[in-house]
XYZ file of C-alpha atoms in Angstrom:
558
model
C -47.849 -36.739 33.319
C -48.433 -34.407 30.004
C -44.707 -32.998 29.430
C -45.393 -29.879 28.005
C -43.308 -26.782 27.912
C -44.543 -25.190 30.039
C -45.395 -27.485 33.023
C -41.103 -26.884 32.787
C -39.821 -24.133 35.388
C -37.186 -24.291 33.155
C -33.526 -25.239 34.215
C -30.545 -23.756 32.681
C -27.283 -26.710 31.930
C -24.851 -25.363 34.052
C -28.024 -25.340 37.227
C -28.212 -28.876 35.775
C -24.742 -29.788 35.781
C -24.005 -27.999 39.324
C -26.987 -30.080 40.688
C -25.190 -33.544 39.650
C -22.150 -32.372 41.224
C -23.556 -31.153 44.344
C -25.164 -35.302 44.676
C -22.431 -36.535 43.789
C -20.549 -34.373 46.666
C -22.644 -35.278 48.944
C -21.878 -37.247 51.923
C -19.339 -39.674 49.961
C -16.774 -37.561 50.264
C -16.814 -37.239 53.995
C -16.711 -40.861 55.263
C -15.869 -43.120 51.298
C -12.250 -42.429 51.336
C -11.581 -44.174 55.121
C -14.184 -46.635 55.152
C -13.062 -47.720 51.552
C -8.902 -47.551 52.697
C -10.136 -49.480 55.978
C -11.801 -52.221 53.225
C -9.258 -52.989 50.977
C -6.170 -50.382 51.442
C -4.272 -49.049 49.802
C -6.014 -50.175 46.470
C -9.291 -48.590 47.180
C -8.579 -45.959 44.211
C -8.205 -48.566 42.171
C -12.463 -48.978 43.103
C -13.006 -45.311 42.627
C -11.892 -45.896 38.755
C -14.194 -49.428 38.460
C -17.284 -47.193 40.445
C -16.814 -44.390 38.062
C -17.249 -46.614 34.913
C -19.181 -48.844 35.923
C -21.517 -45.619 36.975
C -20.392 -43.641 33.485
C -21.743 -47.220 31.658
C -24.906 -47.334 33.646
C -25.107 -43.163 33.190
C -25.497 -43.091 29.615
C -27.920 -45.353 28.911
C -30.160 -43.617 31.344
C -28.694 -40.382 29.145
C -30.310 -42.000 25.835
C -33.505 -43.065 27.223
C -33.867 -39.386 29.733
C -33.481 -37.443 26.393
C -36.011 -39.223 25.153
C -38.610 -39.049 27.554
C -37.229 -35.978 29.528
C -40.246 -36.879 32.168
C -38.626 -35.199 35.908
C -38.099 -39.020 37.824
C -38.227 -40.333 34.898
C -35.907 -42.631 36.222
C -39.291 -44.133 38.325
C -41.058 -44.106 35.250
C -38.694 -45.989 32.003
C -39.983 -49.876 33.778
C -43.865 -49.419 32.631
C -42.517 -47.469 29.397
C -40.499 -50.325 28.052
C -42.120 -53.591 29.856
C -45.403 -52.751 30.869
C -47.219 -51.561 34.726
C -45.710 -54.440 37.064
C -42.305 -54.191 35.938
C -43.212 -50.339 35.485
C -43.854 -50.058 39.633
C -41.436 -53.298 41.081
C -38.969 -51.058 39.382
C -39.519 -47.199 39.940
C -40.055 -48.812 43.917
C -36.744 -50.160 44.041
C -36.070 -46.099 42.789
C -38.174 -44.789 44.957
C -37.152 -46.859 47.199
C -33.170 -45.978 47.007
C -32.752 -42.531 46.260
C -35.711 -42.011 49.356
C -33.335 -43.508 51.266
C -30.554 -40.799 50.545
C -32.212 -38.596 52.909
C -31.660 -39.615 56.380
C -28.251 -41.208 55.161
C -27.099 -37.675 54.561
C -27.943 -36.011 58.042
C -26.767 -38.892 59.628
C -23.422 -38.039 58.129
C -23.040 -35.002 59.448
C -24.097 -36.229 62.560
C -20.912 -37.597 62.899
C -18.930 -35.089 61.825
C -19.857 -33.023 64.675
C -18.783 -36.171 67.393
C -15.252 -34.343 65.948
C -16.348 -30.503 67.743
C -14.718 -30.423 70.839
C -18.230 -29.430 72.861
C -19.052 -31.950 75.346
C -22.597 -32.978 74.313
C -21.219 -33.407 71.140
C -18.812 -36.246 71.999
C -22.259 -37.708 73.337
C -24.196 -37.514 69.909
C -22.363 -41.636 68.150
C -21.365 -44.319 71.029
C -17.626 -44.551 70.568
C -17.515 -47.915 70.309
C -20.111 -48.792 67.398
C -19.800 -46.196 65.816
C -23.744 -46.072 66.262
C -25.598 -42.997 67.023
C -27.160 -42.495 70.553
C -30.760 -41.386 70.960
C -29.484 -38.051 71.120
C -27.725 -38.777 67.386
C -30.826 -40.154 66.274
C -32.778 -36.153 67.864
C -29.597 -34.689 66.692
C -30.260 -36.236 62.881
C -33.853 -35.935 62.792
C -33.320 -32.038 63.341
C -31.402 -31.986 60.234
C -33.022 -34.339 57.608
C -37.015 -31.623 58.293
C -34.956 -28.669 57.824
C -32.711 -30.165 55.053
C -36.206 -31.145 54.149
C -38.038 -27.806 54.271
C -35.803 -26.598 52.444
C -36.726 -27.629 48.949
C -40.767 -27.288 50.362
C -41.548 -24.002 48.167
C -39.904 -24.287 44.537
C -37.772 -26.052 41.702
C -36.242 -21.967 41.264
C -35.052 -22.570 45.253
C -33.930 -25.609 44.917
C -31.333 -24.907 41.988
C -30.268 -21.158 42.793
C -29.775 -22.972 46.305
C -27.939 -25.951 45.641
C -25.815 -23.607 42.988
C -24.487 -22.025 46.381
C -24.327 -24.940 47.830
C -21.827 -26.585 45.029
C -19.909 -23.652 44.844
C -18.303 -23.670 48.555
C -18.775 -27.293 49.301
C -17.045 -28.440 46.296
C -13.669 -25.778 47.296
C -13.826 -27.448 50.361
C -12.376 -30.861 50.065
C -10.195 -28.926 47.224
C -8.861 -27.188 50.088
C -8.641 -30.914 51.789
C -6.385 -32.293 49.579
C -3.644 -29.620 49.274
C -3.684 -28.950 53.077
C -3.241 -33.602 53.755
C -0.676 -33.449 51.103
C 1.510 -30.202 52.676
C 1.005 -31.780 56.026
C 3.320 -34.225 55.113
C 2.591 -37.773 52.089
C 3.724 -40.992 53.618
C 4.550 -42.644 49.937
C 5.415 -45.892 51.747
C 1.496 -46.128 52.837
C 0.617 -47.321 49.244
C 3.257 -50.171 50.121
C 3.436 -51.006 53.473
C 1.133 -53.877 55.780
C 0.589 -55.729 53.006
C 1.051 -54.018 49.910
C -0.790 -52.277 47.833
C -4.151 -54.789 48.218
C -2.936 -56.311 51.366
C -6.527 -57.834 51.356
C -6.847 -58.962 47.831
C -8.688 -57.779 44.647
C -12.439 -59.132 46.158
C -12.153 -56.590 49.315
C -11.669 -54.023 46.270
C -15.115 -55.097 44.930
C -16.710 -55.276 48.120
C -15.399 -52.139 48.770
C -17.209 -50.709 45.576
C -21.243 -50.919 47.169
C -20.109 -51.478 50.677
C -17.814 -48.463 51.578
C -19.333 -45.672 49.803
C -18.191 -45.423 46.192
C -21.436 -46.475 44.263
C -23.472 -44.107 46.994
C -21.599 -41.627 45.855
C -20.830 -41.900 41.966
C -25.138 -42.253 42.987
C -25.199 -38.686 42.454
C -26.494 -39.435 38.149
C -29.206 -40.218 39.875
C -30.451 -36.575 39.673
C -28.936 -35.052 36.279
C -31.651 -37.345 34.735
C -34.733 -37.254 37.168
C -34.572 -33.690 37.384
C -33.561 -33.647 33.318
C -36.800 -33.474 32.402
C -37.363 -29.653 33.926
C -34.224 -28.469 31.999
C -34.644 -25.685 28.568
C -33.269 -28.210 26.474
C -33.159 -32.015 28.485
C -31.479 -33.726 24.828
C -28.414 -31.567 25.219
C -28.536 -30.807 28.252
C -28.809 -34.623 30.631
C -25.757 -36.413 28.612
C -23.778 -33.086 28.804
C -24.579 -32.489 32.558
C -24.028 -36.581 33.182
C -19.946 -36.576 31.889
C -19.020 -32.984 32.826
C -20.744 -34.168 36.646
C -19.206 -37.358 36.615
C -15.741 -36.721 35.527
C -14.649 -34.002 37.780
C -16.268 -36.464 40.993
C -13.888 -38.915 39.459
C -10.840 -36.372 40.041
C -11.392 -35.240 43.505
C -12.430 -38.277 44.345
C -8.803 -39.811 43.136
C -7.745 -37.025 44.701
C -8.876 -37.431 48.514
C -8.296 -41.066 48.506
C -4.746 -40.384 47.638
C -4.406 -37.450 50.972
C -5.999 -39.873 52.783
C -3.542 -42.741 52.390
C -0.259 -41.011 52.156
C -1.405 -38.788 54.938
C -1.716 -41.321 57.330
C 0.641 -41.103 59.625
C 3.353 -43.827 59.281
C 3.681 -44.877 62.978
C -0.368 -44.806 63.526
C -0.867 -47.176 60.755
C 1.159 -49.722 62.625
C 0.220 -49.255 65.911
C -3.311 -50.105 64.354
C -2.038 -53.217 62.686
C -2.868 -52.271 58.774
C -5.393 -50.494 57.263
C -8.313 -52.357 58.810
C -6.842 -51.143 62.382
C -7.742 -47.507 61.026
C -10.734 -46.810 62.139
C -12.217 -42.706 62.352
C -15.955 -41.469 63.177
C -14.898 -38.635 61.018
C -11.869 -39.830 58.474
C -10.893 -36.614 57.459
C -11.293 -34.631 60.463
C -10.006 -36.671 62.790
C -7.021 -37.169 60.693
C -6.816 -32.956 60.081
C -6.572 -33.312 64.094
C -3.916 -35.874 64.432
C -2.140 -33.660 61.821
C -2.582 -30.621 64.285
C -4.022 -29.189 61.179
C -6.521 -27.130 63.159
C -7.881 -24.651 60.544
C -8.675 -27.472 58.348
C -10.834 -29.280 61.237
C -12.991 -26.762 61.378
C -13.420 -26.242 57.421
C -14.242 -29.476 57.210
C -16.677 -29.823 60.709
C -18.683 -26.261 58.269
C -18.354 -28.540 55.299
C -20.051 -31.703 56.851
C -23.037 -29.690 56.520
C -22.795 -27.938 53.913
C -22.269 -30.950 51.601
C -24.832 -33.034 53.256
C -27.178 -29.969 53.043
C -26.478 -29.475 49.100
C -26.873 -33.459 48.041
C -30.292 -33.478 50.055
C -31.796 -30.179 47.917
C -31.888 -33.351 45.186
C -32.378 -36.655 46.399
C -35.449 -35.135 48.042
C -36.560 -33.513 44.110
C -35.979 -35.904 42.948
C -37.154 -38.424 45.538
C -40.728 -36.525 44.694
C -40.916 -36.479 41.117
C -40.268 -41.088 41.803
C -44.037 -40.359 44.210
C -45.355 -38.515 41.934
C -44.451 -41.340 38.790
C -45.526 -43.584 40.559
C -49.105 -42.366 41.691
C -49.848 -41.327 38.083
C -49.573 -44.310 36.919
C -52.115 -45.949 39.293
C -50.475 -47.414 42.291
C -49.386 -44.981 44.678
C -52.137 -42.804 45.735
C -53.347 -40.186 42.561
C -52.886 -37.282 45.515
C -49.797 -37.582 46.100
C -49.625 -36.745 43.041
C -51.144 -33.473 43.033
C -48.397 -30.311 42.588
C -48.880 -26.925 44.222
C -50.157 -24.279 41.571
C -48.019 -21.397 43.110
C -45.234 -22.796 43.908
C -44.868 -26.256 41.367
C -43.995 -28.155 44.340
C -45.173 -32.555 44.703
C -45.781 -31.130 48.998
C -47.730 -34.511 49.676
C -45.183 -36.770 47.819
C -42.664 -35.024 49.783
C -44.520 -35.491 53.127
C -44.362 -39.037 52.313
C -40.944 -38.769 51.667
C -40.241 -37.128 54.915
C -42.116 -39.815 56.730
C -40.548 -42.646 54.946
C -36.282 -41.040 56.339
C -37.991 -40.492 59.947
C -39.120 -44.577 60.081
C -35.946 -45.464 58.142
C -34.141 -43.090 60.135
C -34.951 -44.815 63.912
C -35.663 -48.591 62.816
C -32.479 -49.195 60.184
C -30.604 -45.692 60.511
C -27.974 -45.451 63.429
C -24.684 -45.263 61.435
C -23.163 -44.173 57.795
C -21.754 -47.107 57.255
C -23.918 -49.336 58.096
C -26.992 -47.499 55.271
C -24.366 -46.552 52.925
C -23.999 -50.409 51.953
C -27.969 -50.933 52.220
C -28.487 -48.476 50.080
C -25.784 -48.975 48.061
C -27.081 -52.456 46.800
C -30.559 -50.319 46.249
C -29.858 -48.266 43.835
C -27.988 -50.999 41.978
C -31.013 -52.959 41.239
C -32.406 -49.435 40.210
C -29.942 -49.221 38.020
C -30.670 -52.247 35.895
C -33.765 -51.261 34.244
C -31.697 -48.579 31.959
C -29.202 -50.288 29.442
C -32.924 -52.810 28.935
C -34.483 -49.560 28.152
C -32.400 -49.117 25.671
C -32.460 -52.578 24.176
C -35.643 -52.715 23.930
C -37.245 -49.160 22.907
C -34.353 -49.364 19.676
C -36.663 -52.016 19.211
C -39.895 -50.912 19.352
C -39.376 -48.126 18.816
C -36.757 -47.185 16.525
C -38.401 -44.076 15.016
C -38.060 -42.274 18.111
C -36.213 -39.534 17.674
C -33.000 -39.750 20.562
C -30.863 -36.400 21.311
C -28.569 -38.674 22.416
C -28.150 -42.628 21.451
C -25.621 -44.790 23.608
C -22.831 -45.532 21.258
C -21.938 -49.043 20.079
C -25.618 -49.596 22.165
C -25.262 -53.660 20.869
C -22.745 -54.705 23.176
C -22.140 -52.046 26.139
C -25.733 -52.405 26.776
C -25.235 -55.915 27.682
C -22.317 -55.139 28.869
C -23.773 -52.561 31.968
C -26.251 -54.787 32.937
C -23.932 -57.833 33.885
C -21.479 -55.066 35.272
C -24.249 -54.452 37.105
C -25.430 -57.681 38.200
C -21.702 -57.653 39.752
C -22.354 -54.889 41.370
C -24.988 -56.544 43.366
C -23.347 -59.268 44.158
C -20.179 -57.014 45.798
C -22.516 -56.484 47.424
C -22.631 -58.703 49.768
C -25.075 -60.623 51.398
C -26.638 -60.148 53.115
C -27.250 -56.402 52.087
C -27.844 -58.773 48.808
C -30.567 -60.219 50.522
C -33.012 -57.922 52.098
C -32.835 -55.318 48.489
C -34.318 -58.626 47.150
C -36.391 -58.504 49.584
C -37.792 -55.125 50.518
C -38.279 -54.596 45.950
C -39.904 -58.199 46.054
C -41.819 -56.369 48.036
C -43.563 -54.978 45.195
C -44.880 -57.141 43.374
C -47.637 -59.154 45.431
C -48.470 -54.902 45.862
C -48.421 -54.497 42.363
C -51.377 -57.475 41.428
C -53.189 -56.312 44.639
C -53.041 -53.625 42.341
C -54.305 -54.409 38.751
C -57.139 -56.548 40.505
C -58.489 -53.801 41.980
C -58.818 -51.915 38.090
C -60.111 -54.656 36.411
C -62.611 -54.237 39.272
C -65.165 -53.445 37.382
C -65.341 -56.161 35.256
C -65.823 -59.593 36.047
C -62.942 -61.718 38.676
C -62.581 -64.299 36.196
C -61.693 -61.840 33.973
C -59.266 -59.877 35.621
C -57.165 -62.692 37.409
C -56.939 -63.622 33.434
C -55.777 -60.255 32.831
C -52.978 -60.980 35.079
C -50.386 -63.575 34.611
C -50.157 -61.661 30.304
C -49.617 -58.663 32.727
C -47.390 -60.269 34.995
C -45.002 -61.605 32.198
C -42.999 -59.488 31.167
C -41.540 -59.143 34.650
C -40.638 -62.893 35.587
C -37.056 -62.010 34.124
C -36.437 -59.052 37.010
C -38.068 -61.565 40.311
C -36.610 -64.992 39.456
C -32.989 -62.692 38.828
C -33.352 -61.054 42.374
C -34.375 -63.919 43.962
C -31.616 -66.194 41.987
C -28.745 -63.256 42.995
C -29.841 -63.958 46.400
C -29.825 -67.145 46.646
C -25.632 -67.731 45.073
C -24.688 -64.722 47.864
C -25.449 -66.685 50.357
C -23.871 -69.338 48.816
C -21.508 -67.800 47.460
C -18.056 -67.244 48.488
C -17.019 -66.250 51.965
C -14.655 -62.947 49.802
C -18.365 -62.049 49.388
C -20.186 -62.712 52.942
C -22.140 -66.244 51.296
C -21.907 -69.621 52.832
C -18.206 -70.688 51.371
C -20.420 -73.356 48.858
C -20.461 -71.896 45.292
C -16.165 -71.327 44.960
C -14.524 -68.098 44.757
C -14.042 -67.567 41.213
C -16.407 -69.859 40.226
C -19.534 -67.245 41.410
C -18.336 -63.993 39.735
C -18.440 -66.366 36.290
C -21.409 -67.580 37.230
C -22.616 -63.598 37.830
C -21.508 -62.768 34.291
C -22.162 -65.763 32.384
C -25.668 -65.641 33.111
C -26.044 -61.606 33.865
C -25.940 -61.777 29.250
C -29.454 -64.089 29.340
C -30.903 -62.444 31.818
C -30.949 -59.919 29.654
C -31.716 -61.113 25.880
C -34.893 -62.482 28.249
C -35.478 -58.840 29.427
C -35.647 -57.300 25.951
C -37.810 -60.033 24.504
C -40.005 -59.718 27.420
C -40.483 -55.492 26.122
C -41.003 -56.402 22.704
C -43.080 -58.349 23.047
C -45.521 -55.998 26.223
C -45.072 -53.901 22.644
C -47.157 -56.090 20.787
C -49.527 -56.686 23.707
C -50.086 -53.090 24.150
C -49.329 -53.470 27.417
C -46.289 -49.488 28.165
C -49.213 -48.175 26.487
C -46.866 -46.952 23.412
C -47.828 -48.373 19.543
C -47.133 -52.012 19.161
C -43.466 -52.952 17.248
C -44.528 -54.293 14.730
C -46.311 -50.683 13.910
C -45.230 -47.399 12.788
C -44.658 -45.808 15.992
C -45.124 -42.150 15.658
C -42.863 -39.682 16.735
C -43.345 -37.903 20.136
C -44.242 -34.676 19.593
C -41.405 -32.019 19.384
C -42.296 -28.197 20.236
C -40.486 -25.338 18.231
C -38.643 -23.717 21.061
C -35.627 -25.952 20.997
C -37.031 -28.996 19.260
C -36.928 -31.784 22.014
C -38.825 -34.957 21.897
C -41.303 -34.690 24.495
C -44.516 -37.726 25.948
C -47.420 -37.156 26.959
C -47.750 -40.764 29.541
């Protein structure tokens, strides 16, 4: 894909920041505070800090690669640039699954919040016993998915204009909600009653990071990386937009969490037997009803549409870029990469994502809480290639112009990878096993595609090339198998069978992750030396990407 200046739609820095903020303030704020409080109690505040630090580390590694290779949907391509086709497809597949899954989950969130309406039909959208969508709820979520998908059907410029307006509106709603809840009565005793600040232990705090929407909420940073290639100055816009969106997101999420914890009436908390018993279907709206804040309820009901709508604008566009990148590398049909000549949108890719969203909604998307845990685990897998790509490209392309350089990358990259491995483990079994299996499905697909590509030569010669093409991906394959196995056998605090004691399981993850990181970097260097990535080998003087005269940002043709 030739990323010349003429192919860009020219998103401004402000528009890119709005896209990042709009994606971070999606349905996560509607449900995350309630879910995290139920799992971790008041210590949920710590979960948000951990999540922001983790995502910030991941985001900055992607900022270096994304600014150097400003490719729209680039998160689906960086594995190919660093390790070649097989790992590129494996990581691209994981990123696509994670991003495309966000489209239906936002519609599910809006549908669940509709149960706070006073209309009788709205009460029947969700089963009050299981908190899962009923048949009518599923139909409603399906209709919302299609409606939100249509918002992005025409052009990237429409995306930017609509998202900026939606972001400004939906940012005001949680701010007003925090002020109203705190003003209605802030009960500081809630932070120490019923078991103290961390009533369910610190493992519960770690679990809340990945299963209660914390990682899910901050995952909006992907929209900046994936759409940053369409900015006017990607080298400056990507890191600035990432830092601004994540910082503002952390402040607001901490405020929302603190307001929720302090606003729950102590009597209600006592009757529930502690935070695990506070199970609200529409957390902030139901809490506002208890406090007789009717205007807040109305505002939140409106926000339940605005927030998911704003996030889904970026999700639909990002997911389409993912499909386009996978199609241009040959692993998806190339027809999916076709871009409308007038509106500049990849419509075939968007249709595929709509079909996937509908399938997910009709099969496993029965509630926001259930789907958020699986989606968050898939997101963590999609993060793994970021710090590794920095390590590989620092060694193989030292002369590559980097508008943003990650400081202390030699230390931060392996630490970031280890943090991502821990976050995957905290996702709990069986979610870790599900997403590992879903990701590994791409390996035999990649083998078949590569075998078909080599059909022009003798069959035996094509099969002989496969081991060399698979070699750079073995670290990821064995890493996922190792993580799934350890998760199944690990501490019951993280869903395991208890064969590996608590404490030892986390230590094993933390100690083995750096070994996988350095294996991955070495594999990437060898892939470059073998010419599998399409870039210059590490031993040669790699030419810098073409620099356009308008703003000096590096371009790349892949």
